[in-house]
mmCIF file of C-alpha atoms in Angstrom:
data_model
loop_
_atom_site.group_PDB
_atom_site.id
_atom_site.type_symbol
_atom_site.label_atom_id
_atom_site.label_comp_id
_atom_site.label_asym_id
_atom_site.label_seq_id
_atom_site.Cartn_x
_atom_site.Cartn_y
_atom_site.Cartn_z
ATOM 1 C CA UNK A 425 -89.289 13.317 -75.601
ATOM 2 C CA UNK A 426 -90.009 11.708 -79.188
ATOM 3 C CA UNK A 427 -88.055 10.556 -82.211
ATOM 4 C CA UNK A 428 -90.452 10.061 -84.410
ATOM 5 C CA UNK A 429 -94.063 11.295 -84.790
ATOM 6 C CA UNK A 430 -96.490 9.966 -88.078
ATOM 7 C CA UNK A 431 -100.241 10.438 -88.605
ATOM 8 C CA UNK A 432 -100.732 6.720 -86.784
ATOM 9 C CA UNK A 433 -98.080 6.493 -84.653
ATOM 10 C CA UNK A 434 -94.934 7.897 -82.225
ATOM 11 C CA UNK A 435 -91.987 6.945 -81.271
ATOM 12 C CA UNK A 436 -90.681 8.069 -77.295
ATOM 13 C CA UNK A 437 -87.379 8.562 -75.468
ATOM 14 C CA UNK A 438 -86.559 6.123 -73.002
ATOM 15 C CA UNK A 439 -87.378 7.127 -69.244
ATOM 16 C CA UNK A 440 -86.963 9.656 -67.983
ATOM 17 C CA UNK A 441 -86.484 11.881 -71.174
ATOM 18 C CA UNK A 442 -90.030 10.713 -71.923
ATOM 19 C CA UNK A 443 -91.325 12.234 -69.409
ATOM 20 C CA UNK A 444 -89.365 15.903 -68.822
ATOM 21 C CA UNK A 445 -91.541 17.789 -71.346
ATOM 22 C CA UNK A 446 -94.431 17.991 -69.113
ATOM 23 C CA UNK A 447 -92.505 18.901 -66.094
ATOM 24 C CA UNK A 448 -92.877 22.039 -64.983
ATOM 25 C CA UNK A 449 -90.047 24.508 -63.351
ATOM 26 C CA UNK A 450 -91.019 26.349 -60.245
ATOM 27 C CA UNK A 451 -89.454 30.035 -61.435
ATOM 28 C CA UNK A 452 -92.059 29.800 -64.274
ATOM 29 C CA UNK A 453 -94.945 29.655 -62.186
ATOM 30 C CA UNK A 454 -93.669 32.665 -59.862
ATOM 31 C CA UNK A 455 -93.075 34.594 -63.118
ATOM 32 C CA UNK A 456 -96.602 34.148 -64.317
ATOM 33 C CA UNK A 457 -98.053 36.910 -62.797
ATOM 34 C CA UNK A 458 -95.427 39.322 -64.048
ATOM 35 C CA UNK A 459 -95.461 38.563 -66.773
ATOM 36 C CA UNK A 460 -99.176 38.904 -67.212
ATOM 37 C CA UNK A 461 -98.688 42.352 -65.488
ATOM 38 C CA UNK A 462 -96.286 43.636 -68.354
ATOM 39 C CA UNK A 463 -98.128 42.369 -70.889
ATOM 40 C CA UNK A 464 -101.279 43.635 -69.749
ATOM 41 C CA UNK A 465 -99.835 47.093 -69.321
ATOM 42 C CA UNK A 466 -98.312 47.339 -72.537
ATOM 43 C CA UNK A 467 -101.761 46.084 -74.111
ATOM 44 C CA UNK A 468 -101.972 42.489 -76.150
ATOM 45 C CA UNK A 469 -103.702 44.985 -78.885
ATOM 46 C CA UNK A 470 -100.682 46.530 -79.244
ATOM 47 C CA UNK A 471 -98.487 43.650 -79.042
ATOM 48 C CA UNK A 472 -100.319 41.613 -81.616
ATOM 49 C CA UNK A 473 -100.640 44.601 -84.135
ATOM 50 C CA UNK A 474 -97.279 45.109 -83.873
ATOM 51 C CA UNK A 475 -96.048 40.745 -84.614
ATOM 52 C CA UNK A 476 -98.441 41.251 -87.341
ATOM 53 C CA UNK A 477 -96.566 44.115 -88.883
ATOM 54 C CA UNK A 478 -93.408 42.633 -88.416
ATOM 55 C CA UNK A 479 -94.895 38.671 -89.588
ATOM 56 C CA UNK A 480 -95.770 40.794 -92.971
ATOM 57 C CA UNK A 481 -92.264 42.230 -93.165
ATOM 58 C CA UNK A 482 -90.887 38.849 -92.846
ATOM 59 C CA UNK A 483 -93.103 37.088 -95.279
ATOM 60 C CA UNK A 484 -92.975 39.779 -98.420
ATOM 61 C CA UNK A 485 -88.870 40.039 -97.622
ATOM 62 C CA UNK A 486 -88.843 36.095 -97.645
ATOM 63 C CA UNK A 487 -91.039 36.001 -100.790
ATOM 64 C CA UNK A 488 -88.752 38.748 -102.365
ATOM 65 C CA UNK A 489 -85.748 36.806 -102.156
ATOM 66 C CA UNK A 490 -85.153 34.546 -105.282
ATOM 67 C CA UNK A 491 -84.886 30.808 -103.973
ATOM 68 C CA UNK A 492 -86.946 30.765 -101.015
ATOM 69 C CA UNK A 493 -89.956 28.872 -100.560
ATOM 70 C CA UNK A 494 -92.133 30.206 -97.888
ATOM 71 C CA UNK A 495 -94.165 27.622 -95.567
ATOM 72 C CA UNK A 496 -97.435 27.857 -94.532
ATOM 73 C CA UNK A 497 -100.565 29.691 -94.659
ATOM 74 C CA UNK A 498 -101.135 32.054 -98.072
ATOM 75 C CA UNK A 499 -99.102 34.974 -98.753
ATOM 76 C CA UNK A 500 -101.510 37.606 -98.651
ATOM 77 C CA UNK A 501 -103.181 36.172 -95.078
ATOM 78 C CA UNK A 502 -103.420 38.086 -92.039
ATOM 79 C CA UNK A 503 -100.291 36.700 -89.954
ATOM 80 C CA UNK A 504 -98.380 36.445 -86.387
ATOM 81 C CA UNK A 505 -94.757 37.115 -86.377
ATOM 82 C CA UNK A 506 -93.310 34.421 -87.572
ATOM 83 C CA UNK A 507 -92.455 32.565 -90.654
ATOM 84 C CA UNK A 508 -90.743 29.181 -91.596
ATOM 85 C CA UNK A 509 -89.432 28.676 -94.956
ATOM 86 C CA UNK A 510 -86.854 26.661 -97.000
ATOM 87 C CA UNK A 511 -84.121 27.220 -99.314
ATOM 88 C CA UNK A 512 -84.255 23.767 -101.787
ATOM 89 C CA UNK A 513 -80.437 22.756 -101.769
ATOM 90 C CA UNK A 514 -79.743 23.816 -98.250
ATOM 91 C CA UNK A 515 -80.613 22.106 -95.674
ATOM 92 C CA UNK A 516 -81.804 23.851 -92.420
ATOM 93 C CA UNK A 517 -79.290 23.533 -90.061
ATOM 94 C CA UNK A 518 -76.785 24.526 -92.515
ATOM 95 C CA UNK A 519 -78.879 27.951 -92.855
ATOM 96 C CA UNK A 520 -79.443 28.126 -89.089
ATOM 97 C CA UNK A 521 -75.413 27.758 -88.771
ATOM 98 C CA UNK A 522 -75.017 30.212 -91.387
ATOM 99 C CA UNK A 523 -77.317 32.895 -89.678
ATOM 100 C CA UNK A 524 -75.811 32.215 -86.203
ATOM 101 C CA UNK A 525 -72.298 33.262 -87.488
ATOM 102 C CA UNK A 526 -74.076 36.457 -88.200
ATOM 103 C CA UNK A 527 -75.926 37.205 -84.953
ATOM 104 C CA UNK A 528 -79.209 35.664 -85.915
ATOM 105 C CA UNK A 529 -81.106 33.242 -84.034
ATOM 106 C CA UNK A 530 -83.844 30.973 -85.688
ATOM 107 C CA UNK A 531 -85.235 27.776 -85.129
ATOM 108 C CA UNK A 532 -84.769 24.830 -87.565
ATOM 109 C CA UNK A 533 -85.601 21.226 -87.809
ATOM 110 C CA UNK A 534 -89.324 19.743 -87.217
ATOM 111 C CA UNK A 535 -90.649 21.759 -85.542
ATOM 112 C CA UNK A 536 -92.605 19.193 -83.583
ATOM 113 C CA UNK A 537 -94.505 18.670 -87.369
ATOM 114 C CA UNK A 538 -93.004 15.717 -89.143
ATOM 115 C CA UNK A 539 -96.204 14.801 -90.813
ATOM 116 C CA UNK A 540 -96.444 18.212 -91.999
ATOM 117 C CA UNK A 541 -93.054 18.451 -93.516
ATOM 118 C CA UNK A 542 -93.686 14.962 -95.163
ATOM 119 C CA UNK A 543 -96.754 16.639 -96.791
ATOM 120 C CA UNK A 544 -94.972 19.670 -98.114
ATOM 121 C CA UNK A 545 -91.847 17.735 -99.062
ATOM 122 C CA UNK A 546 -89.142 18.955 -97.289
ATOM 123 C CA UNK A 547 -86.589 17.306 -94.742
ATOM 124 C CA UNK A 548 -86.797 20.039 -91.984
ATOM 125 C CA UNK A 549 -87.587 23.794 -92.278
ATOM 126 C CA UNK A 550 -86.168 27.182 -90.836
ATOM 127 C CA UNK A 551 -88.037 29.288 -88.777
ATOM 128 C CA UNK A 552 -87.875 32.810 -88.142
ATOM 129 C CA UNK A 553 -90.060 34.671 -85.312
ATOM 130 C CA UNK A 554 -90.761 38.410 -83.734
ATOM 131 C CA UNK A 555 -92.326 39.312 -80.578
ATOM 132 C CA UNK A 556 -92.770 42.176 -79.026
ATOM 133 C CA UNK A 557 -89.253 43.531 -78.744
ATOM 134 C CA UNK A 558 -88.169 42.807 -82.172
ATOM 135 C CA UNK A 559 -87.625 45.368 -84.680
ATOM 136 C CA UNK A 560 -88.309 46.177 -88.346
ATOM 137 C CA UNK A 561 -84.082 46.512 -88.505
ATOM 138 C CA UNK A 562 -83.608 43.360 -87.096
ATOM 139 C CA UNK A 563 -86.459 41.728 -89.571
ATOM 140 C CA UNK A 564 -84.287 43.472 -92.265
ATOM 141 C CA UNK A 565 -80.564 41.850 -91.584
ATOM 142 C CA UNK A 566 -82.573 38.462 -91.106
ATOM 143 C CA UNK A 567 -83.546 38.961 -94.798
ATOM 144 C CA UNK A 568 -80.176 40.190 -95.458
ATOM 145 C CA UNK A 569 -78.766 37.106 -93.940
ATOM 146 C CA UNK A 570 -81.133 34.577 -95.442
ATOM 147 C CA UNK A 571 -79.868 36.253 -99.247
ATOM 148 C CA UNK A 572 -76.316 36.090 -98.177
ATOM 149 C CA UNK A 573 -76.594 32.459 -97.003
ATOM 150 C CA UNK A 574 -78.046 32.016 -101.171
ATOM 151 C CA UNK A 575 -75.039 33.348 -102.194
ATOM 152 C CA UNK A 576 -72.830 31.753 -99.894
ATOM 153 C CA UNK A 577 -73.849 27.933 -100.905
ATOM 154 C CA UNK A 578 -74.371 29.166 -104.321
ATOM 155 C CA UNK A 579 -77.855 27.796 -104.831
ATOM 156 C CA UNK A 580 -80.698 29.587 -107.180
ATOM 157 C CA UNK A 581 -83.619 28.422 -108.348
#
């Protein structure tokens, strides 16, 4: 619904795309209370000791890997499961393409945080997150992925 987004201004679609990001889809709403029936029977405890674990993994593997700047809050922080990083020399969406050819899906671009990536000085930014049915093997071949995408483009630091 935006193209652009600064700390003063923002730039919108044309109609209708402007407006489609607050509409909401009936299925969602008659999923709610399933989901909050799962969720609460699985325990959001558990859930969120287990994204941290997994956030953790993701961050020291990240850190580990010679080359890749991770984003965000400090290393040694309590975290969710999630991470975004960059790889100076490689744009996002090449390693997003990269990891795709390998199975793995991650998010790249924005972000919906422009301003943000103006401030840390990058273009755009890969993201990587976990959730409650991720694993700590597929945390590992995301690592594996993000070293052989390194290699592949041939960029080091």
């Amino acid at each position: 619904m935006i193209t652009t987004v600064t700390t003063t201004r923002a730039e919108y679609l044309p109609p209708p795309q402007r407006f489609e990001a607050g509409t909401q889809r009936v299925s969602q709403a008659v999923a709610l209370a399933a989901a909050i029936d799962y969720l609460s029977e699985v325990g959001m405890p558990r859930i969120a000791a287990h994204e941290a674990a997994l956030g953790q993994r993701l961050v020291d593997g990240l850190t580990a890997i010679d080359g890749v700047r991770v984003l965000g809050a400090g290393i040694a922080l309590p975290r969710v499961g999630l991470a975004s990083f960059d790889i100076p020399g490689i744009h996002s969406h090449d390693v997003g393409q990269f990891l795709d050819d390998r199975g793995i899906a991650v998010r790249v671009g924005h972000h919906c945080a422009q301003p943000l990536h103006r401030r840390l000085g990058v273009t755009a930014s890969t993201r990587a997150s976990t959730y409650l049915y991720s694993t700590e093997a597929e945390v590992d071949a995301f690592l594996d992925g993000v070293a052989a995408t390194i290699d592949f483009f041939g960029v080091r630091s």
